[in-house]
PDB file of C-alpha atoms in Angstrom:
ATOM      1  CA  ALA A   1      -0.230   0.167  -0.035  1.00 78.00           C
ATOM      2  CA  GLN A   2       1.536   3.467  -0.374  1.00 86.00           C
ATOM      3  CA  SER A   3       1.699   5.515   2.485  1.00 92.00           C
ATOM      4  CA  VAL A   4       3.230   8.599   3.494  1.00 95.00           C
ATOM      5  CA  THR A   5       4.884   8.738   7.450  1.00 96.00           C
ATOM      6  CA  GLN A   6       5.523  12.476   8.906  1.00 96.00           C
ATOM      7  CA  LEU A   7       8.433  11.239  11.886  1.00 96.00           C
ATOM      8  CA  ASP A   8       7.510  14.422  13.690  1.00 95.00           C
ATOM      9  CA  SER A   9       4.145  16.399  14.138  1.00 94.00           C
ATOM     10  CA  HIS A  10       5.844  19.403  15.851  1.00 97.00           C
ATOM     11  CA  VAL A  11       9.138  20.894  15.312  1.00 98.00           C
ATOM     12  CA  SER A  12      10.808  24.441  16.812  1.00 98.00           C
ATOM     13  CA  VAL A  13      13.761  25.791  15.523  1.00 98.00           C
ATOM     14  CA  SER A  14      15.327  29.179  16.248  1.00 98.00           C
ATOM     15  CA  GLU A  15      15.369  31.679  13.834  1.00 97.00           C
ATOM     16  CA  GLY A  16      18.479  31.349  11.302  1.00 97.00           C
ATOM     17  CA  THR A  17      19.055  27.399  12.308  1.00 98.00           C
ATOM     18  CA  PRO A  18      18.288  24.980   9.668  1.00 98.00           C
ATOM     19  CA  VAL A  19      15.220  23.394   9.281  1.00 98.00           C
ATOM     20  CA  LEU A  20      14.722  19.812   9.009  1.00 98.00           C
ATOM     21  CA  LEU A  21      11.340  18.376   8.354  1.00 98.00           C
ATOM     22  CA  ARG A  22      11.503  14.596   8.009  1.00 98.00           C
ATOM     23  CA  CYS A  23       8.690  12.320   5.638  1.00 98.00           C
ATOM     24  CA  ASN A  24       9.291   8.597   4.886  1.00 97.00           C
ATOM     25  CA  TYR A  25       6.888   7.046   2.107  1.00 96.00           C
ATOM     26  CA  SER A  26       6.176   3.738   1.266  1.00 94.00           C
ATOM     27  CA  SER A  27       4.855   1.932  -2.461  1.00 89.00           C
ATOM     28  CA  SER A  28       5.274  -0.643  -4.689  1.00 85.00           C
ATOM     29  CA  TYR A  29       7.170   1.694  -7.031  1.00 82.00           C
ATOM     30  CA  SER A  30       9.150   5.160  -7.501  1.00 80.00           C
ATOM     31  CA  PRO A  31       6.905   7.176  -7.006  1.00 86.00           C
ATOM     32  CA  SER A  32       6.571  11.666  -7.395  1.00 90.00           C
ATOM     33  CA  LEU A  33       6.655  12.680  -4.562  1.00 94.00           C
ATOM     34  CA  PHE A  34       5.862  16.541  -3.033  1.00 95.00           C
ATOM     35  CA  TRP A  35       5.947  19.066  -0.226  1.00 97.00           C
ATOM     36  CA  TYR A  36       3.313  21.144   0.467  1.00 96.00           C
ATOM     37  CA  VAL A  37       2.660  24.538   2.775  1.00 96.00           C
ATOM     38  CA  GLN A  38      -0.161  25.372   4.587  1.00 94.00           C
ATOM     39  CA  HIS A  39      -0.573  29.109   6.747  1.00 93.00           C
ATOM     40  CA  PRO A  40      -3.146  29.579   8.884  1.00 88.00           C
ATOM     41  CA  ASN A  41      -6.398  29.702   7.341  1.00 81.00           C
ATOM     42  CA  LYS A  42      -4.920  29.509   3.697  1.00 86.00           C
ATOM     43  CA  GLY A  43      -4.622  26.194   1.491  1.00 88.00           C
ATOM     44  CA  LEU A  44      -1.628  24.522   0.387  1.00 93.00           C
ATOM     45  CA  GLN A  45       0.509  25.664  -1.977  1.00 93.00           C
ATOM     46  CA  LEU A  46       3.195  23.574  -3.680  1.00 93.00           C
ATOM     47  CA  LEU A  47       6.782  23.726  -2.232  1.00 96.00           C
ATOM     48  CA  LEU A  48       8.367  21.591  -4.064  1.00 95.00           C
ATOM     49  CA  LYS A  49       7.896  18.062  -6.347  1.00 92.00           C
ATOM     50  CA  TYR A  50      10.436  15.086  -6.900  1.00 92.00           C
ATOM     51  CA  THR A  51       9.455  13.374 -10.595  1.00 86.00           C
ATOM     52  CA  SER A  52      12.571  10.508 -11.317  1.00 78.00           C
ATOM     53  CA  ALA A  53      14.259  13.706 -11.977  1.00 76.00           C
ATOM     54  CA  ALA A  54      17.087  15.171 -10.069  1.00 85.00           C
ATOM     55  CA  THR A  55      17.447  13.405  -6.181  1.00 90.00           C
ATOM     56  CA  LEU A  56      17.966  17.166  -4.861  1.00 95.00           C
ATOM     57  CA  VAL A  57      15.090  19.780  -5.164  1.00 95.00           C
ATOM     58  CA  LYS A  58      15.027  22.829  -5.357  1.00 95.00           C
ATOM     59  CA  GLY A  59      11.908  24.655  -3.909  1.00 95.00           C
ATOM     60  CA  ILE A  60      10.252  27.883  -3.354  1.00 95.00           C
ATOM     61  CA  ASN A  61      11.403  29.994  -0.685  1.00 94.00           C
ATOM     62  CA  GLY A  62      14.992  28.012  -0.011  1.00 96.00           C
ATOM     63  CA  PHE A  63      13.594  25.464   0.575  1.00 97.00           C
ATOM     64  CA  GLU A  64      14.853  21.733  -0.720  1.00 97.00           C
ATOM     65  CA  ALA A  65      14.616  18.717  -0.901  1.00 97.00           C
ATOM     66  CA  GLU A  66      16.070  15.378  -0.988  1.00 95.00           C
ATOM     67  CA  PHE A  67      14.768  11.965  -2.500  1.00 94.00           C
ATOM     68  CA  LYS A  68      16.984   8.934  -1.267  1.00 94.00           C
ATOM     69  CA  LYS A  69      15.653   5.397  -2.663  1.00 91.00           C
ATOM     70  CA  SER A  70      17.072   3.236  -0.397  1.00 92.00           C
ATOM     71  CA  GLU A  71      16.204   4.973   2.743  1.00 94.00           C
ATOM     72  CA  THR A  72      12.857   5.565   0.852  1.00 94.00           C
ATOM     73  CA  SER A  73      12.837   9.452   3.019  1.00 96.00           C
ATOM     74  CA  PHE A  74      12.471  12.533   1.176  1.00 97.00           C
ATOM     75  CA  HIS A  75      13.121  15.231   3.831  1.00 98.00           C
ATOM     76  CA  LEU A  76      13.093  18.969   3.362  1.00 98.00           C
ATOM     77  CA  THR A  77      15.627  21.114   4.710  1.00 98.00           C
ATOM     78  CA  LYS A  78      16.453  24.819   4.676  1.00 98.00           C
ATOM     79  CA  PRO A  79      19.575  26.496   5.521  1.00 97.00           C
ATOM     80  CA  SER A  80      18.227  29.409   7.754  1.00 97.00           C
ATOM     81  CA  ALA A  81      14.721  29.654   9.508  1.00 97.00           C
ATOM     82  CA  HIS A  82      13.124  33.051   9.034  1.00 97.00           C
ATOM     83  CA  MET A  83       9.870  33.328  11.334  1.00 97.00           C
ATOM     84  CA  SER A  84       8.002  33.680   7.745  1.00 96.00           C
ATOM     85  CA  ASP A  85       8.354  30.053   7.526  1.00 97.00           C
ATOM     86  CA  ALA A  86       6.527  29.236  10.496  1.00 97.00           C
ATOM     87  CA  ALA A  87       3.654  27.353   9.136  1.00 97.00           C
ATOM     88  CA  GLU A  88       2.347  22.793   8.261  1.00 96.00           C
ATOM     89  CA  TYR A  89       4.659  20.967   6.185  1.00 97.00           C
ATOM     90  CA  PHE A  90       3.005  17.872   4.094  1.00 96.00           C
ATOM     91  CA  CYS A  91       5.039  15.425   2.423  1.00 97.00           C
ATOM     92  CA  ALA A  92       2.858  13.476  -0.344  1.00 94.00           C
ATOM     93  CA  LEU A  93       3.384  10.694  -2.731  1.00 92.00           C
ATOM     94  CA  GLU A  94       1.210  10.501  -5.730  1.00 87.00           C
ATOM     95  CA  TYR A  95      -0.596   6.832  -6.185  1.00 81.00           C
ATOM     96  CA  GLY A  96      -2.419   6.771  -9.499  1.00 76.00           C
ATOM     97  CA  ASN A  97      -4.842   9.902 -10.376  1.00 74.00           C
ATOM     98  CA  LYS A  98      -4.664  11.303  -6.854  1.00 82.00           C
ATOM     99  CA  LEU A  99      -2.252  12.317  -4.077  1.00 88.00           C
ATOM    100  CA  VAL A 100      -1.964  10.650  -0.452  1.00 90.00           C
ATOM    101  CA  PHE A 101      -0.774  12.970   2.097  1.00 93.00           C
ATOM    102  CA  GLY A 102       1.184  13.001   5.932  1.00 94.00           C
ATOM    103  CA  ALA A 103      -0.518  13.777   8.550  1.00 93.00           C
ATOM    104  CA  GLY A 104       1.378  16.887   8.828  1.00 95.00           C
ATOM    105  CA  THR A 105       4.196  19.274  10.843  1.00 96.00           C
ATOM    106  CA  ILE A 106       3.714  21.764  12.072  1.00 96.00           C
ATOM    107  CA  LEU A 107       6.566  23.469  12.236  1.00 98.00           C
ATOM    108  CA  ARG A 108       7.557  26.943  15.020  1.00 98.00           C
ATOM    109  CA  VAL A 109       9.681  29.217  14.439  1.00 97.00           C
ATOM    110  CA  LYS A 110      11.138  31.109  17.669  1.00 96.00           C
ATOM    111  CA  SER A 111      12.914  34.744  17.311  1.00 93.00           C
TER     112      SER A 111
ATOM    113  CA  GLU B   1      -9.547  36.921  -9.137  1.00 54.00           C
ATOM    114  CA  THR B   2      -6.910  33.816  -9.467  1.00 67.00           C
ATOM    115  CA  GLY B   3      -6.569  30.915  -8.764  1.00 92.00           C
ATOM    116  CA  VAL B   4      -8.547  29.051  -6.761  1.00 95.00           C
ATOM    117  CA  THR B   5     -11.777  30.623  -4.661  1.00 95.00           C
ATOM    118  CA  GLN B   6     -13.842  29.227  -2.317  1.00 97.00           C
ATOM    119  CA  THR B   7     -17.126  30.338  -0.618  1.00 97.00           C
ATOM    120  CA  PRO B   8     -17.941  30.748   2.129  1.00 97.00           C
ATOM    121  CA  ARG B   9     -14.938  30.573   4.030  1.00 95.00           C
ATOM    122  CA  HIS B  10     -17.225  29.796   7.170  1.00 96.00           C
ATOM    123  CA  LEU B  11     -19.688  28.127   7.591  1.00 96.00           C
ATOM    124  CA  VAL B  12     -22.606  26.678  10.510  1.00 95.00           C
ATOM    125  CA  MET B  13     -25.104  24.262  10.291  1.00 93.00           C
ATOM    126  CA  GLY B  14     -27.840  22.291  12.175  1.00 90.00           C
ATOM    127  CA  MET B  15     -28.022  18.314  11.421  1.00 89.00           C
ATOM    128  CA  THR B  16     -31.122  19.095   9.820  1.00 88.00           C
ATOM    129  CA  ASN B  17     -29.862  21.790   7.267  1.00 89.00           C
ATOM    130  CA  LYS B  18     -29.344  22.120   3.115  1.00 94.00           C
ATOM    131  CA  LYS B  19     -26.120  23.991   2.667  1.00 95.00           C
ATOM    132  CA  SER B  20     -23.958  23.697  -0.415  1.00 97.00           C
ATOM    133  CA  LEU B  21     -19.904  25.105  -0.493  1.00 98.00           C
ATOM    134  CA  LYS B  22     -18.795  26.197  -3.690  1.00 98.00           C
ATOM    135  CA  CYS B  23     -15.357  26.480  -5.520  1.00 98.00           C
ATOM    136  CA  GLU B  24     -14.054  28.109  -8.595  1.00 97.00           C
ATOM    137  CA  GLN B  25     -10.728  28.177 -10.098  1.00 96.00           C
ATOM    138  CA  HIS B  26      -9.751  30.384 -12.982  1.00 93.00           C
ATOM    139  CA  LEU B  27      -6.497  28.475 -14.185  1.00 94.00           C
ATOM    140  CA  GLY B  28      -7.805  26.845 -16.825  1.00 93.00           C
ATOM    141  CA  HIS B  29      -7.011  23.808 -15.520  1.00 94.00           C
ATOM    142  CA  ASN B  30      -9.638  20.268 -16.743  1.00 93.00           C
ATOM    143  CA  ALA B  31      -9.137  18.553 -12.663  1.00 93.00           C
ATOM    144  CA  MET B  32     -11.332  19.500 -10.189  1.00 95.00           C
ATOM    145  CA  TYR B  33     -11.024  17.633  -6.169  1.00 95.00           C
ATOM    146  CA  TRP B  34     -12.962  17.777  -2.581  1.00 97.00           C
ATOM    147  CA  TYR B  35     -10.217  16.925   0.209  1.00 96.00           C
ATOM    148  CA  LYS B  36     -11.691  17.080   4.603  1.00 96.00           C
ATOM    149  CA  GLN B  37      -9.087  18.195   6.434  1.00 93.00           C
ATOM    150  CA  SER B  38     -10.355  17.336  10.203  1.00 92.00           C
ATOM    151  CA  ALA B  39      -8.081  17.631  13.727  1.00 85.00           C
ATOM    152  CA  LYS B  40      -5.173  15.575  14.076  1.00 77.00           C
ATOM    153  CA  LYS B  41      -5.732  13.613  10.669  1.00 84.00           C
ATOM    154  CA  PRO B  42      -3.845  13.339   7.008  1.00 86.00           C
ATOM    155  CA  LEU B  43      -5.788  15.185   4.096  1.00 91.00           C
ATOM    156  CA  GLU B  44      -8.384  13.084   3.105  1.00 92.00           C
ATOM    157  CA  LEU B  45      -9.495  12.837  -0.973  1.00 93.00           C
ATOM    158  CA  MET B  46     -13.168  12.984  -1.374  1.00 96.00           C
ATOM    159  CA  PHE B  47     -13.865  13.524  -5.028  1.00 95.00           C
ATOM    160  CA  VAL B  48     -12.154  13.899  -8.036  1.00 93.00           C
ATOM    161  CA  TYR B  49     -13.603  14.722 -11.250  1.00 94.00           C
ATOM    162  CA  ASN B  50     -11.991  15.504 -14.377  1.00 90.00           C
ATOM    163  CA  PHE B  51     -14.021  17.354 -17.516  1.00 90.00           C
ATOM    164  CA  LYS B  52     -16.581  17.247 -15.042  1.00 90.00           C
ATOM    165  CA  GLU B  53     -16.575  13.901 -14.785  1.00 91.00           C
ATOM    166  CA  GLN B  54     -16.552  12.168 -11.349  1.00 91.00           C
ATOM    167  CA  THR B  55     -13.156  10.046 -11.517  1.00 89.00           C
ATOM    168  CA  GLU B  56     -12.671   9.305  -7.844  1.00 88.00           C
ATOM    169  CA  ASN B  57     -15.130   8.895  -4.916  1.00 90.00           C
ATOM    170  CA  ASN B  58     -13.214   8.022  -2.143  1.00 88.00           C
ATOM    171  CA  SER B  59     -15.963   6.052   0.078  1.00 91.00           C
ATOM    172  CA  VAL B  60     -17.766   9.302   1.177  1.00 95.00           C
ATOM    173  CA  PRO B  61     -20.973   9.112   2.406  1.00 95.00           C
ATOM    174  CA  SER B  62     -24.405  10.225   0.404  1.00 95.00           C
ATOM    175  CA  ARG B  63     -24.778  12.697   2.459  1.00 96.00           C
ATOM    176  CA  PHE B  64     -22.203  14.546   0.536  1.00 97.00           C
ATOM    177  CA  SER B  65     -22.706  14.864  -2.431  1.00 96.00           C
ATOM    178  CA  PRO B  66     -20.786  16.743  -5.347  1.00 97.00           C
ATOM    179  CA  GLU B  67     -21.771  18.817  -8.665  1.00 97.00           C
ATOM    180  CA  CYS B  68     -18.780  19.570 -11.115  1.00 96.00           C
ATOM    181  CA  PRO B  69     -21.111  21.543 -14.016  1.00 95.00           C
ATOM    182  CA  ASN B  70     -18.113  22.801 -15.855  1.00 93.00           C
ATOM    183  CA  SER B  71     -14.859  22.719 -15.719  1.00 91.00           C
ATOM    184  CA  SER B  72     -14.300  25.635 -13.870  1.00 95.00           C
ATOM    185  CA  HIS B  73     -17.176  24.874 -10.467  1.00 97.00           C
ATOM    186  CA  LEU B  74     -17.446  22.236  -8.128  1.00 97.00           C
ATOM    187  CA  PHE B  75     -19.781  22.376  -5.528  1.00 98.00           C
ATOM    188  CA  LEU B  76     -20.465  19.808  -2.573  1.00 98.00           C
ATOM    189  CA  HIS B  77     -24.285  19.425  -1.486  1.00 97.00           C
ATOM    190  CA  LEU B  78     -24.220  18.753   2.355  1.00 96.00           C
ATOM    191  CA  HIS B  79     -27.471  17.088   4.035  1.00 94.00           C
ATOM    192  CA  THR B  80     -28.025  15.557   7.019  1.00 93.00           C
ATOM    193  CA  LEU B  81     -24.643  16.301   8.358  1.00 94.00           C
ATOM    194  CA  GLN B  82     -23.240  15.007  11.887  1.00 94.00           C
ATOM    195  CA  PRO B  83     -21.291  17.121  14.269  1.00 94.00           C
ATOM    196  CA  GLU B  84     -18.142  14.564  13.177  1.00 93.00           C
ATOM    197  CA  ASP B  85     -18.149  16.064   9.721  1.00 95.00           C
ATOM    198  CA  SER B  86     -16.417  19.650  11.101  1.00 96.00           C
ATOM    199  CA  ALA B  87     -13.988  19.757   9.129  1.00 95.00           C
ATOM    200  CA  LEU B  88     -11.823  21.887   6.797  1.00 95.00           C
ATOM    201  CA  TYR B  89     -12.856  21.685   3.356  1.00 97.00           C
ATOM    202  CA  LEU B  90     -10.791  22.254   0.734  1.00 96.00           C
ATOM    203  CA  CYS B  91     -10.854  22.053  -3.135  1.00 96.00           C
ATOM    204  CA  ALA B  92      -7.922  22.127  -5.627  1.00 95.00           C
ATOM    205  CA  SER B  93      -7.705  21.791  -9.128  1.00 94.00           C
ATOM    206  CA  SER B  94      -5.047  20.732 -11.355  1.00 92.00           C
ATOM    207  CA  GLN B  95      -3.731  20.652 -15.140  1.00 90.00           C
ATOM    208  CA  ASP B  96      -5.002  17.245 -15.332  1.00 82.00           C
ATOM    209  CA  HIS B  97      -6.339  14.615 -13.135  1.00 77.00           C
ATOM    210  CA  ARG B  98      -2.624  12.771 -13.020  1.00 74.00           C
ATOM    211  CA  GLY B  99      -1.437  12.522  -9.637  1.00 68.00           C
ATOM    212  CA  ARG B 100       1.989  13.757 -10.855  1.00 73.00           C
ATOM    213  CA  ASP B 101       0.542  17.111 -11.264  1.00 80.00           C
ATOM    214  CA  GLU B 102       0.506  20.078  -9.565  1.00 86.00           C
ATOM    215  CA  GLN B 103      -2.419  20.623  -7.561  1.00 90.00           C
ATOM    216  CA  PHE B 104      -3.639  24.080  -6.037  1.00 92.00           C
ATOM    217  CA  PHE B 105      -5.480  24.446  -3.630  1.00 94.00           C
ATOM    218  CA  GLY B 106      -8.056  27.296  -2.836  1.00 95.00           C
ATOM    219  CA  PRO B 107      -8.570  28.822   0.781  1.00 93.00           C
ATOM    220  CA  GLY B 108     -11.327  26.344   2.152  1.00 95.00           C
ATOM    221  CA  THR B 109     -14.317  26.615   4.209  1.00 96.00           C
ATOM    222  CA  ARG B 110     -14.368  25.909   7.621  1.00 95.00           C
ATOM    223  CA  LEU B 111     -17.737  23.403   8.624  1.00 96.00           C
ATOM    224  CA  THR B 112     -19.451  23.585  11.815  1.00 96.00           C
ATOM    225  CA  VAL B 113     -21.974  20.869  12.346  1.00 95.00           C
ATOM    226  CA  LEU B 114     -24.166  21.452  16.074  1.00 93.00           C
TER     227      LEU B 114
END
């Protein structure tokens, strides 16, 4: 079965420090993978996606993610957190004609 | 207007009421989706439409009735809901209904069922 596990429900970092949001997936094939961000009272916005090209994917707002097939992981990173990064982040994988989402990780950024 | 819009943004209804949620996309996309977002649960896909035809019904109870009159508009008709149906309902669209296409989301309708 296709599934996505986000390993942390909450992550707290200080402004200016690195961000790591972890995502593991389970799939019977090599899927397309996505990271979305949701700010309060907003819909989801695509940060980046992996579709079997380069394994290191760069997205918007300085985020990037690395696809590691051997570890079935697609962790999201950013070198330096900004206050505006505080939001909920969702990892998702493509399954047929739909997306399967993880439960989300709430990122808190302290000043 | 640009992107995906949803109305109303907030809705409170009793269990015997009938109401409708509306979604409109201004992106020229062919596929539209309804999702349910409940607290502490992953986003749940409810329905998928492609070129106005329903291609996915994720075992959604019949008290939720979708309607897609054209590729730009999507409705979710609500009838005899239960308190556990209270959630954020998100609409999304994509160029086609292939899973690898980027989905663009609306801001959602926050539904409370009393």
